[in-house]
């Protein structure tokens, strides 16, 4: 075949050459032109006389490769063949590189995340995400028809690309000399949303067409329509028709009318131009165009079309659902945790589902508690802020978090996690816990009297002293001097290390004032550390995220089951028993619930910070009250205990009452940690109580002394003779060097206004001094009646 067309290519030239030769010969010899039909010369006639002129020799043909036309045709054919082959390969390679069309069913835009509470409630949606996705069978039929009429009238007929639509759009644009009509089908638009970008290029358009064809092969028309209507951006932060129904009309999807559905569909080509929030007239015009198209395709009747067109464009603009969080302090904290748990690539991929630990019911009750408390105390007690957090000590999950009372876009300061404040006497728990873990008995006696160590002189509330007092009573009444003496006997390192294992992450300064809570901590870590005692000495770090799933439902992060035995279980049980005494007969009486509760109050200098941190076996909660500018309040820590009780009382129906672990034997215990007593340089110790004449109670009874506390109101207690164990407070003695600068003094002034506390708090008799061995069994702590709803104010405070 190749020979035939090459031969054909050479014949016209050959014929023309021979004809020309014949004409020349005929002109000279008179012989007519000869029509040669073959390429060989005819034989010479035998009768031709000799001497006559011979015919010229036949024309010799040039090889084909000398002919220009040959090369033109050859090159053109090679170009066509090579171009076609190349185009086929490009199309095939592009088609092979296209993503799996099934991923369109799970696609989410990049940077999107949905936060869900522990009880399945959506807390917030981050990024350009659809606030609400709906299935095809829940969409009104006239809504789907409106989009089909507006965007792709032959949607149910074509296979992804509408070639007739392309020709129609090209002709319309040519007639108007402008782009007035597009030809992208709904399938093509879905392919562009899910797999491509908005770049205007031939390559992107080719991929869009190929991807649309691939989508049509693997998905049904109903699936394509569902995904398209859930992902389409419709302006004003609305992604999908359900969002648009809420944002523009404040309705659910099933409540939309034909006119409203047509208006939403009309915004699809350009939401910035046809949004009723931007240009109502343009929105009306576009809506009416969609209605006429629906009528032309027999989707609605003439009466329905007339009624829809006559309807006014009435919108009620709303914010998209889940755009803003109802609990912003918690959700912002979760966002910060995500940045540390996931890689930037995982965050950018989008479609994340973040399963959090929040209990929405408890969170709302916490918010209500804080609102009521700030209304009660903000004016007359000069309390500007209140923070509250609740943690499940068994797993470390944060169940409720209220970071303050004034969250705004300008002020997002979270006082649970970001505010570093002095914990006051709530830190004494760690000093006592270290001593108990070191083998000390709760009945170990100390002398509550004037005490100066290396120039540092702690003061009790009211500057009164109790004389001989054991650790149980000293913690119950929050005696400052005993706490400092106990820190000296225990050592800085054991206390700091134990506090760190229990959950205190802030740096702690090894100083004598550490016993009184001068090193700053935040409310979350303090509450989490108390939860360690509730969990039998096992610390589980506080966290707000359980798991993170990607768009395909795969788990990309799961909270590890981390735990550490921060303090032995027996010591934790003893500390819980001692802290129960604080609530049932000490400074934390306002936190009494009528069920086992352990906790501790705390107040920083000049009542700048008011604390109560307490727990039941299933939940630990902490309350802080104060002012952001660090100005003093007029309240007392008993107020924080009241707020704690108000919150926890709302949960008693949800949390069954459980007992704390049984109290272990107190005598003959071996320590689980090694104590490292401090060796002071100079110590001044008084041998007995030194009651100032102007005491808090004004009592002059010589047979009884006033046992003053830094955290509670004074109450009459029997006087106790010094035990003679003076070295139990400090093994060193010496005179105070008056030539050195005056040492700082930690003291708590009484509040200027009374603070509420339970009215019927029964005094607990002090136990007798314990003999050396064996230690007596602990006396039962008799719980007083619960505080009245509105107890009469009495003088008191931390």
Coordinates of N, CA and C in Angstrom, one line a residue, residues 496-631:
X496 N 8.7 19.2 96.6 CA 8.7 19.7 95.2 C 8.5 18.5 94.3
X497 N 9.2 17.4 94.5 CA 9.2 16.3 93.7 C 7.8 15.6 93.7
X498 N 7.3 15.5 94.9 CA 5.9 14.9 95.1 C 4.9 15.7 94.4
X499 N 4.9 17.0 94.5 CA 4.0 17.9 93.9 C 4.1 17.7 92.4
X500 N 5.3 17.6 91.8 CA 5.4 17.4 90.4 C 4.9 16.1 89.9
X501 N 5.0 15.0 90.7 CA 4.5 13.7 90.3 C 3.0 13.8 90.4
X502 N 2.4 14.5 91.3 CA 1.0 14.6 91.5 C 0.3 15.5 90.4
X503 N 1.1 16.3 89.7 CA 0.5 17.0 88.6 C 0.8 18.5 88.6
X504 N 1.6 19.0 89.5 CA 2.0 20.4 89.5 C 3.1 20.6 88.5
X505 N 2.9 21.3 87.4 CA 3.9 21.4 86.3 C 4.6 22.8 86.4
X506 N 4.1 23.7 87.1 CA 4.7 25.1 87.2 C 6.0 24.9 88.1
X507 N 7.0 25.8 87.9 CA 8.2 25.7 88.7 C 7.9 26.1 90.2
X508 N 8.5 25.4 91.1 CA 8.3 25.7 92.5 C 9.6 26.1 93.1
X509 N 9.6 27.2 93.8 CA 10.8 27.8 94.5 C 11.0 27.1 95.8
X510 N 12.1 26.4 96.0 CA 12.4 25.8 97.3 C 12.7 26.8 98.4
X511 N 11.7 27.4 99.0 CA 11.9 28.4 100.1 C 10.9 28.0 101.2
X512 N 11.1 28.6 102.3 CA 10.3 28.4 103.5 C 8.8 28.8 103.2
X513 N 8.6 29.8 102.4 CA 7.3 30.3 102.1 C 6.5 29.4 101.2
X514 N 7.2 28.3 100.6 CA 6.6 27.4 99.7 C 5.4 26.7 100.4
X515 N 5.6 26.5 101.8 CA 4.5 25.8 102.5 C 3.2 26.6 102.5
X516 N 3.3 27.9 102.4 CA 2.1 28.7 102.4 C 1.7 29.1 101.0
X517 N 2.2 28.5 100.0 CA 1.7 28.6 98.6 C 2.1 29.9 97.9
X518 N 3.4 30.3 98.0 CA 3.8 31.5 97.4 C 4.3 31.3 95.9
X519 N 4.6 30.0 95.5 CA 4.9 29.7 94.2 C 3.7 29.6 93.3
X520 N 3.6 30.3 92.2 CA 2.4 30.4 91.4 C 2.1 29.1 90.6
X521 N 0.8 28.8 90.6 CA 0.3 27.6 89.8 C -0.9 28.0 89.1
X522 N -1.5 27.2 88.3 CA -2.8 27.5 87.7 C -3.8 26.5 88.2
X523 N -5.1 26.8 88.0 CA -6.2 26.1 88.6 C -6.3 24.7 88.0
X524 N -6.0 24.5 86.8 CA -6.1 23.1 86.2 C -5.1 22.2 86.8
X525 N -3.9 22.6 86.9 CA -2.9 21.6 87.5 C -3.1 21.4 89.0
X526 N -3.6 22.4 89.7 CA -3.9 22.2 91.1 C -5.0 21.2 91.3
X527 N -6.1 21.4 90.5 CA -7.2 20.5 90.6 C -6.8 19.1 90.2
X528 N -6.0 18.9 89.1 CA -5.6 17.6 88.7 C -4.7 17.0 89.7
X529 N -3.9 17.7 90.4 CA -3.0 17.2 91.5 C -3.9 16.7 92.6
X530 N -4.9 17.4 93.0 CA -5.8 16.9 94.1 C -6.5 15.6 93.6
X531 N -6.8 15.5 92.3 CA -7.5 14.3 91.8 C -6.6 13.1 92.0
X532 N -5.3 13.3 92.1 CA -4.4 12.2 92.3 C -4.7 11.5 93.6
X533 N -5.0 12.3 94.7 CA -5.4 11.7 95.9 C -6.7 11.0 95.8
X534 N -7.6 11.5 95.0 CA -8.9 10.8 94.9 C -8.8 9.5 94.1
X535 N -7.7 9.4 93.3 CA -7.5 8.2 92.5 C -6.5 7.2 93.2
X536 N -6.5 7.2 94.5 CA -5.6 6.3 95.2 C -4.1 6.5 94.9
X537 N -3.8 7.8 94.7 CA -2.4 8.1 94.5 C -1.9 8.0 93.1
X538 N -2.8 7.6 92.2 CA -2.4 7.4 90.8 C -2.7 8.7 90.0
X539 N -1.7 9.3 89.4 CA -1.9 10.6 88.6 C -2.1 10.3 87.2
X540 N -3.2 10.8 86.6 CA -3.5 10.7 85.2 C -3.6 12.2 84.7
X541 N -2.7 12.6 83.7 CA -2.7 14.0 83.3 C -4.0 14.5 82.8
X542 N -4.3 15.7 83.1 CA -5.6 16.3 82.7 C -5.5 16.5 81.2
X543 N -6.6 16.3 80.5 CA -6.6 16.5 79.0 C -8.1 16.7 78.6
X544 N -8.2 17.2 77.4 CA -9.5 17.5 76.8 C -9.8 16.8 75.6
X545 N -8.9 16.0 75.0 CA -9.1 15.3 73.8 C -9.0 13.8 74.0
X546 N -10.0 13.0 73.5 CA -9.9 11.6 73.6 C -9.3 11.0 72.3
X547 N -9.9 11.3 71.1 CA -9.4 10.8 69.9 C -9.5 11.9 68.8
X548 N -8.8 11.7 67.7 CA -8.9 12.5 66.5 C -9.0 11.6 65.3
X549 N -10.1 11.8 64.5 CA -10.3 11.0 63.3 C -10.1 11.8 62.1
X550 N -9.6 11.2 61.0 CA -9.5 12.0 59.7 C -10.8 11.9 58.9
X551 N -10.7 12.4 57.7 CA -12.0 12.5 56.9 C -12.5 11.1 56.5
X552 N -11.6 10.1 56.5 CA -12.0 8.7 56.2 C -12.4 7.9 57.4
X553 N -12.4 8.6 58.6 CA -12.8 7.9 59.8 C -11.7 7.1 60.5
X554 N -10.5 7.3 60.0 CA -9.3 6.6 60.6 C -8.8 7.3 61.8
X555 N -8.5 6.6 62.9 CA -8.0 7.3 64.1 C -6.5 7.7 63.8
X556 N -6.2 9.0 63.9 CA -4.9 9.4 63.7 C -4.3 9.9 65.0
X557 N -5.1 10.0 66.1 CA -4.5 10.2 67.4 C -5.5 9.7 68.4
X558 N -5.0 9.0 69.4 CA -5.7 8.5 70.6 C -5.0 8.7 71.8
X559 N -5.7 9.3 72.8 CA -5.0 9.6 74.1 C -4.3 8.4 74.7
X560 N -3.0 8.4 74.9 CA -2.4 7.2 75.6 C -2.9 7.0 77.0
X561 N -2.9 5.8 77.4 CA -3.3 5.5 78.8 C -2.1 5.7 79.8
X562 N -1.8 7.0 80.0 CA -0.7 7.3 80.9 C -1.1 7.4 82.3
X563 N -0.3 6.9 83.2 CA -0.5 7.0 84.6 C 0.8 6.8 85.4
X564 N 0.8 7.4 86.6 CA 2.0 7.2 87.4 C 1.5 7.1 88.9
X565 N 2.1 6.2 89.6 CA 1.8 6.1 91.0 C 2.6 7.2 91.8
X566 N 2.0 8.4 91.8 CA 2.7 9.6 92.4 C 2.9 9.4 93.9
X567 N 2.0 8.8 94.6 CA 2.1 8.7 96.0 C 1.4 7.3 96.3
X568 N 2.0 6.6 97.3 CA 1.4 5.3 97.6 C 0.0 5.4 98.1
X569 N -0.8 4.3 97.8 CA -2.2 4.3 98.1 C -2.6 4.6 99.5
X570 N -1.8 4.0 100.5 CA -2.1 4.2 101.9 C -1.9 5.7 102.3
X571 N -0.8 6.3 101.8 CA -0.6 7.7 102.1 C -1.8 8.6 101.5
X572 N -2.2 8.2 100.3 CA -3.3 9.0 99.6 C -4.6 8.8 100.5
X573 N -4.8 7.6 101.0 CA -6.0 7.4 101.8 C -6.0 8.2 103.1
X574 N -4.8 8.3 103.7 CA -4.6 9.0 104.9 C -4.9 10.5 104.6
X575 N -4.3 11.0 103.5 CA -4.5 12.4 103.2 C -5.9 12.7 102.9
X576 N -6.6 11.8 102.2 CA -8.0 12.0 102.0 C -8.8 12.1 103.3
X577 N -8.5 11.2 104.2 CA -9.1 11.3 105.5 C -8.9 12.6 106.2
X578 N -7.6 13.1 106.2 CA -7.3 14.4 106.8 C -8.0 15.5 106.1
X579 N -8.1 15.5 104.8 CA -8.8 16.5 104.0 C -10.3 16.5 104.2
X580 N -10.8 15.3 104.5 CA -12.3 15.2 104.9 C -12.5 16.0 106.2
X581 N -11.5 16.0 107.1 CA -11.7 16.8 108.3 C -11.8 18.3 108.0
X582 N -11.1 18.7 107.0 CA -11.1 20.2 106.6 C -12.6 20.5 106.2
X583 N -13.3 19.6 105.5 CA -14.6 19.9 105.1 C -15.6 19.7 106.2
X584 N -15.4 18.6 107.0 CA -16.4 18.2 107.9 C -16.3 18.9 109.3
X585 N -15.2 19.6 109.5 CA -15.0 20.3 110.8 C -14.0 21.4 110.8
X586 N -13.6 21.9 109.6 CA -12.6 22.9 109.5 C -12.9 24.0 108.6
X587 N -11.9 24.6 107.9 CA -12.1 25.8 107.1 C -12.9 25.6 105.9
X588 N -13.1 24.3 105.4 CA -13.9 24.1 104.2 C -15.3 23.6 104.5
X589 N -15.9 24.0 105.6 CA -17.2 23.6 106.0 C -18.3 24.0 104.9
X590 N -18.1 25.0 104.2 CA -19.1 25.5 103.3 C -19.2 24.5 102.1
X591 N -18.2 23.6 101.9 CA -18.3 22.7 100.8 C -18.9 21.4 101.2
X592 N -19.5 21.3 102.3 CA -20.1 20.0 102.8 C -21.3 19.7 101.9
X593 N -21.4 18.4 101.5 CA -22.5 18.0 100.6 C -23.4 16.9 101.2
X594 N -23.1 16.5 102.4 CA -23.9 15.4 102.9 C -23.4 14.0 102.4
X595 N -22.2 14.0 101.8 CA -21.6 12.7 101.3 C -20.1 12.9 101.5
X596 N -19.3 11.9 101.4 CA -17.9 12.0 101.5 C -17.3 13.1 100.6
X597 N -16.6 14.1 101.2 CA -16.0 15.1 100.4 C -14.6 15.5 101.1
X598 N -13.6 15.6 100.3 CA -12.3 16.0 100.8 C -11.8 17.2 100.1
X599 N -11.2 18.2 100.7 CA -10.7 19.4 100.0 C -10.0 20.3 100.9
X600 N -9.6 21.4 100.4 CA -8.8 22.4 101.1 C -9.1 23.8 100.6
X601 N -9.1 24.7 101.5 CA -9.3 26.1 101.2 C -7.9 26.8 101.0
X602 N -7.9 27.9 100.4 CA -6.6 28.7 100.3 C -6.8 30.1 100.0
X603 N -6.0 31.0 100.6 CA -6.0 32.4 100.4 C -4.6 33.0 100.2
X604 N -4.4 33.8 99.2 CA -3.1 34.5 99.1 C -3.1 35.8 99.9
X605 N -2.0 36.4 99.9 CA -1.9 37.6 100.8 C -2.9 38.7 100.4
X606 N -3.5 39.3 101.4 CA -4.5 40.3 101.3 C -5.7 39.9 100.5
X607 N -5.9 38.6 100.5 CA -7.2 38.0 99.9 C -7.2 38.3 98.4
X608 N -6.1 38.3 97.8 CA -6.1 38.5 96.3 C -6.6 37.3 95.6
X609 N -6.4 36.1 96.1 CA -6.8 34.9 95.5 C -7.6 34.1 96.6
X610 N -8.8 33.6 96.2 CA -9.6 32.8 97.1 C -9.8 31.4 96.4
X611 N -9.4 30.4 97.1 CA -9.4 29.0 96.4 C -10.2 28.0 97.3
X612 N -10.8 27.1 96.5 CA -11.2 25.8 97.2 C -11.0 24.7 96.1
X613 N -10.3 23.7 96.5 CA -10.1 22.5 95.6 C -10.6 21.3 96.4
X614 N -11.5 20.6 95.9 CA -12.0 19.4 96.6 C -12.4 18.3 95.6
X615 N -12.7 17.2 96.2 CA -13.0 16.0 95.4 C -13.9 15.0 96.1
X616 N -14.6 14.3 95.3 CA -15.3 13.0 95.7 C -14.6 11.9 94.9
X617 N -14.9 10.7 95.1 CA -14.1 9.6 94.4 C -14.2 9.7 92.9
X618 N -15.3 10.3 92.3 CA -15.4 10.2 90.9 C -15.1 11.6 90.2
X619 N -14.9 12.7 91.0 CA -14.7 14.0 90.3 C -13.9 14.9 91.3
X620 N -13.0 15.6 90.7 CA -12.2 16.7 91.4 C -12.6 18.0 90.8
X621 N -12.8 19.0 91.6 CA -13.2 20.3 91.0 C -12.5 21.4 91.8
X622 N -12.1 22.5 91.1 CA -11.4 23.6 91.7 C -12.1 24.9 91.4
X623 N -12.1 25.8 92.3 CA -12.7 27.1 92.1 C -11.7 28.2 92.5
X624 N -11.5 29.2 91.7 CA -10.7 30.4 92.0 C -11.5 31.6 91.9
X625 N -11.3 32.5 92.8 CA -12.0 33.8 92.8 C -11.0 34.9 93.0
X626 N -11.1 36.0 92.3 CA -10.1 37.1 92.4 C -10.3 38.2 91.4
X627 N -9.3 38.9 91.1 CA -9.3 40.0 90.1 C -8.1 39.9 89.2
X628 N -8.3 40.2 87.9 CA -7.2 40.1 87.0 C -6.1 41.1 87.3
X629 N -6.4 42.3 87.8 CA -5.4 43.3 88.1 C -4.7 43.0 89.5
X630 N -5.0 41.9 90.1 CA -4.4 41.5 91.4 C -4.8 42.3 92.6
X631 N -5.8 43.1 92.5 CA -6.3 43.9 93.6 C -6.9 43.0 94.6

